[in-house]
CSV table of C-alpha atoms in Angstrom, one decimal:
chain,number,residue,atom,x,y,z
D,1148,MET,CA,90.5,76.3,108.9
D,1149,ALA,CA,91.7,79.4,108.3
D,1150,PHE,CA,90.4,79.6,112.3
D,1151,PHE,CA,92.6,77.0,113.5
D,1152,ALA,CA,95.5,77.9,110.9
D,1153,CYS,CA,95.5,81.2,113.9
D,1154,MET,CA,96.2,78.6,116.0
D,1155,TYR,CA,98.6,77.5,114.3
D,1156,TYR,CA,100.9,78.7,112.7
D,1157,ALA,CA,100.5,82.0,115.1
D,1158,MET,CA,100.4,80.5,118.5
D,1159,MET,CA,97.2,82.1,119.0
D,1160,ARG,CA,94.9,82.0,122.0
D,1161,PRO,CA,91.1,80.6,120.7
D,1162,SER,CA,90.4,84.4,122.1
D,1163,GLU,CA,92.2,86.1,119.7
D,1164,VAL,CA,91.9,84.4,117.3
D,1165,ALA,CA,88.1,84.9,118.0
D,1166,ALA,CA,89.4,88.5,118.3
D,1167,LEU,CA,91.2,89.3,115.0
D,1168,ARG,CA,90.7,92.0,112.8
D,1169,ARG,CA,90.7,93.0,109.1
D,1170,GLU,CA,93.0,96.0,110.5
D,1171,ASP,CA,94.8,94.3,112.5
D,1172,CYS,CA,96.4,91.8,109.5
D,1173,MET,CA,98.8,92.7,107.2
D,1174,LEU,CA,99.1,90.3,103.9
D,1175,PRO,CA,101.4,90.7,101.3
D,1176,THR,CA,100.7,88.4,98.4
D,1177,LYS,CA,104.2,86.4,99.0
D,1178,GLU,CA,106.4,87.5,101.7
D,1179,TRP,CA,105.5,86.8,105.7
D,1180,GLY,CA,102.8,88.8,107.2
D,1181,ARG,CA,103.0,89.7,110.2
D,1182,LEU,CA,99.6,90.2,112.9
D,1183,LEU,CA,98.6,93.3,115.2
D,1184,LEU,CA,97.1,91.6,118.9
D,1185,SER,CA,95.2,93.7,121.3
D,1186,GLY,CA,93.2,92.5,122.0
D,1187,SER,CA,90.6,88.8,123.5
D,1188,ALA,CA,87.9,87.8,123.5
D,1189,PRO,CA,86.7,84.6,125.4
D,1190,THR,CA,83.5,83.0,127.0
D,1191,VAL,CA,83.7,83.2,130.6
D,1192,GLY,CA,79.0,82.9,130.5
D,1193,THR,CA,76.5,86.0,130.7
D,1194,LYS,CA,76.9,85.6,135.7
D,1195,TRP,CA,80.4,87.0,134.8
D,1196,THR,CA,80.3,89.5,132.3
D,1197,ASP,CA,79.0,93.7,132.4
D,1198,ASN,CA,76.4,93.9,128.8
D,1199,GLY,CA,75.5,90.8,130.4
D,1200,GLN,CA,77.1,88.9,126.9
D,1201,ALA,CA,79.2,85.6,127.4
D,1202,HIS,CA,82.4,86.8,125.5
D,1203,GLU,CA,83.9,89.9,127.1
D,1204,GLN,CA,85.9,92.0,125.0
D,1205,ARG,CA,89.7,91.8,127.7
D,1206,GLY,CA,92.6,92.9,127.1
D,1207,LEU,CA,95.8,90.4,125.9
D,1208,LYS,CA,96.6,87.2,128.5
D,1209,GLY,CA,99.1,88.5,131.0
D,1210,ARG,CA,99.4,92.3,129.9
D,1211,PRO,CA,98.8,95.6,130.1
D,1212,ARG,CA,95.1,96.7,128.6
D,1213,LYS,CA,96.9,98.0,126.4
D,1214,ALA,CA,99.6,96.2,125.3
D,1215,LYS,CA,99.8,95.0,121.9
D,1216,ARG,CA,101.8,91.4,120.6
D,1217,ILE,CA,103.7,91.8,116.9
D,1218,ILE,CA,103.1,88.0,115.4
D,1219,PRO,CA,105.2,87.4,112.2
D,1220,ILE,CA,103.2,85.0,110.4
D,1221,PRO,CA,103.9,82.9,107.2
D,1222,PRO,CA,102.9,82.8,104.0
D,1223,VAL,CA,101.2,79.6,103.8
D,1224,LEU,CA,99.3,81.3,106.8
D,1225,VAL,CA,98.8,84.1,105.3
D,1226,ALA,CA,97.3,82.9,101.7
D,1227,ILE,CA,94.5,81.5,104.5
D,1228,LEU,CA,93.6,83.9,106.0
D,1229,ARG,CA,93.2,86.6,102.3
D,1230,ALA,CA,91.9,83.8,101.3
D,1231,HIS,CA,89.3,83.3,103.8
D,1232,ILE,CA,88.3,87.1,103.3
D,1233,GLN,CA,87.9,86.6,100.1
D,1234,ARG,CA,85.1,83.7,100.6
D,1235,HIS,CA,83.8,85.2,103.3
D,1236,GLY,CA,84.6,88.7,104.3
D,1237,VAL,CA,84.4,90.3,107.1
D,1238,ALA,CA,82.2,91.8,110.4
D,1239,PRO,CA,80.8,94.8,110.4
D,1240,ASP,CA,83.6,95.3,112.8
D,1241,GLY,CA,86.1,93.8,110.8
D,1242,ARG,CA,86.3,89.9,112.2
D,1243,LEU,CA,87.9,87.8,110.9
D,1244,PHE,CA,85.2,84.7,112.6
D,1245,ARG,CA,81.4,85.2,113.4
D,1246,THR,CA,78.8,82.7,113.4
D,1247,GLU,CA,76.9,83.4,109.9
D,1248,ARG,CA,74.8,85.9,112.0
D,1249,GLY,CA,77.8,87.3,112.5
D,1250,GLY,CA,77.6,86.6,116.4
D,1251,LEU,CA,81.1,86.0,118.0
D,1252,LEU,CA,82.3,82.2,118.5
D,1253,TYR,CA,81.3,80.2,120.8
D,1254,LYS,CA,83.5,77.4,122.2
D,1255,SER,CA,80.7,74.7,121.3
D,1256,GLY,CA,81.2,75.2,117.9
D,1257,TYR,CA,84.2,74.8,116.7
D,1258,VAL,CA,85.5,72.0,119.5
D,1259,ARG,CA,82.3,70.5,117.4
D,1260,THR,CA,83.9,71.8,114.4
D,1261,TRP,CA,87.0,70.3,115.3
D,1262,LYS,CA,86.3,67.4,116.7
D,1263,THR,CA,84.0,65.8,113.5
D,1264,ALA,CA,87.1,67.9,111.0
D,1265,ARG,CA,89.4,65.3,113.2
D,1266,ALA,CA,87.8,62.4,113.1
D,1267,LEU,CA,87.5,62.9,109.1
D,1268,ALA,CA,91.8,63.5,109.0
D,1269,LEU,CA,92.7,60.5,111.2
D,1270,THR,CA,93.4,57.1,111.4
D,1271,PRO,CA,90.7,55.3,114.1
D,1272,SER,CA,93.9,54.2,115.9
D,1273,GLN,CA,94.9,58.2,116.2
D,1274,VAL,CA,91.5,59.3,116.7
D,1275,ALA,CA,91.7,57.0,119.8
D,1276,SER,CA,95.2,58.8,121.3
D,1277,GLN,CA,95.8,62.0,122.4
D,1278,LEU,CA,97.3,63.5,119.3
D,1279,ALA,CA,95.7,66.3,118.6
D,1280,ARG,CA,92.8,66.2,121.3
D,1281,ARG,CA,91.6,69.6,121.7
D,1282,PRO,CA,92.4,72.6,119.3
D,1283,TYR,CA,94.9,74.3,121.6
D,1284,ASP,CA,96.8,71.0,120.9
D,1285,LEU,CA,97.5,73.4,118.0
D,1286,ARG,CA,99.6,76.4,119.6
D,1287,HIS,CA,101.2,73.7,121.6
D,1288,ALA,CA,102.2,72.3,118.1
D,1289,GLY,CA,102.7,75.7,116.9
D,1290,VAL,CA,105.3,77.2,119.9
D,1291,SER,CA,106.4,73.5,119.7
D,1292,LEU,CA,107.3,73.8,116.4
D,1293,ARG,CA,109.0,76.8,117.1
D,1294,LEU,CA,111.9,75.4,119.7
D,1295,ASN,CA,112.8,72.7,117.8
D,1296,ALA,CA,114.6,74.5,114.5
D,1297,GLY,CA,116.0,76.7,117.2
D,1298,VAL,CA,114.0,80.2,117.7
D,1299,PRO,CA,115.6,81.6,120.5
D,1300,ALA,CA,113.3,81.1,123.8
D,1301,THR,CA,113.3,84.8,124.8
D,1302,GLN,CA,111.9,85.9,120.9
D,1303,VAL,CA,108.9,82.3,120.6
D,1304,ALA,CA,107.3,83.7,124.3
D,1305,GLN,CA,107.0,87.2,123.1
D,1306,TRP,CA,105.4,85.9,119.7
D,1307,ALA,CA,103.3,83.3,122.1
D,1308,GLY,CA,102.9,86.3,124.7
D,1309,HIS,CA,103.7,84.1,126.8
D,1310,SER,CA,106.9,84.4,130.5
D,1311,VAL,CA,110.0,83.1,129.5
D,1312,GLU,CA,109.7,80.8,132.7
D,1313,VAL,CA,106.8,79.6,131.4
D,1314,LEU,CA,107.7,78.9,128.0
D,1315,LEU,CA,110.4,76.6,129.6
D,1316,LYS,CA,108.8,75.5,131.7
D,1317,ILE,CA,105.8,73.5,129.5
D,1318,TYR,CA,107.7,73.3,126.7
D,1319,ALA,CA,111.4,72.2,127.8
D,1320,LYS,CA,110.8,67.8,126.8
D,1321,CYS,CA,109.4,69.4,123.4
D,1322,ILE,CA,113.1,70.7,122.6
D,1323,ASP,CA,114.0,66.7,121.0
D,1324,GLY,CA,116.5,65.3,118.7
D,1325,GLN,CA,118.6,68.4,118.0
D,1326,ASP,CA,121.8,67.9,120.8
D,1327,HIS,CA,123.9,67.0,117.6
D,1328,LEU,CA,122.9,71.6,116.0
D,1329,TRP,CA,123.7,72.0,119.9
D,1330,LEU,CA,127.1,70.2,119.6
D,1331,ASN,CA,128.2,71.8,116.2
D,1332,MET,CA,127.3,74.4,117.6
D,1333,MET,CA,130.1,74.3,120.8
D,1334,ASP,CA,132.8,72.7,118.0
D,1335,GLY,CA,132.9,77.2,116.7
D,1336,ALA,CA,132.3,78.8,119.8
D,1337,LEU,CA,135.5,76.2,120.9
D,1338,GLY,CA,138.1,77.1,118.0
D,1339,ASP,CA,137.8,73.8,116.6
D,1340,GLY,CA,135.7,74.2,114.0
D,1341,PRO,CA,132.0,73.3,112.4
D,1342,ALA,CA,131.9,69.6,112.3
D,1343,SER,CA,132.5,68.0,108.7
D,1344,GLU,CA,129.0,66.8,107.2
D,1345,GLU,CA,130.0,63.4,107.8
D,1346,GLU,CA,131.0,64.1,111.8
D,1347,GLN,CA,126.9,65.6,111.8
D,1348,ASP,CA,125.2,63.7,109.9
D,1349,GLU,CA,127.0,60.4,112.1
D,1350,ARG,CA,126.4,62.8,115.3
D,1351,GLY,CA,122.2,62.7,114.6
D,1352,ASP,CA,122.6,58.9,113.8
D,1353,GLU,CA,123.3,58.2,117.2
D,1354,GLN,CA,121.0,60.7,118.9
D,1355,ARG,CA,118.0,58.5,117.1
D,1356,SER,CA,119.7,55.4,117.5
């Protein structure tokens, strides 16, 4: 659960979650926490690594080798990670997520787990749909959540490890149902004063109809 929660609440790529270490996590008791990402561990196949292993230790995607990315995480994810560490501990190198033998997680393993959990959690019609079809869709949902909440695209791109250009190209259509909020902001900018609560509700009703 904690592995998938990182993908949704922190917009992390699976390879970044696989490489997450305890020292990368600031997990206060009640407040927002923080993750400091510096690497990833993608599955690339034994033929394509220098050490013959299936995984390769890499820097963050699209960034210099030693670059780091700071992601603020909500209290709900802080609590999930604290509970995970308390229950399962960490690997000798500090990794939060590992196989039964302490190795790096394989894509086939967490994809299989996701399919099982999805079938249990969703209705048959939802299972047959494209809803949350892949674990990676959790990352997309996390990005969309922040954009729809009104967080500036530049900030979301920084947290997610995207360029602004890529983020807007992929997610531009996900920002939906909030025209009445932008109109209210424009009223203030034009000196007309913010719309009343009743007017805001009317605008929202008109948009949804």
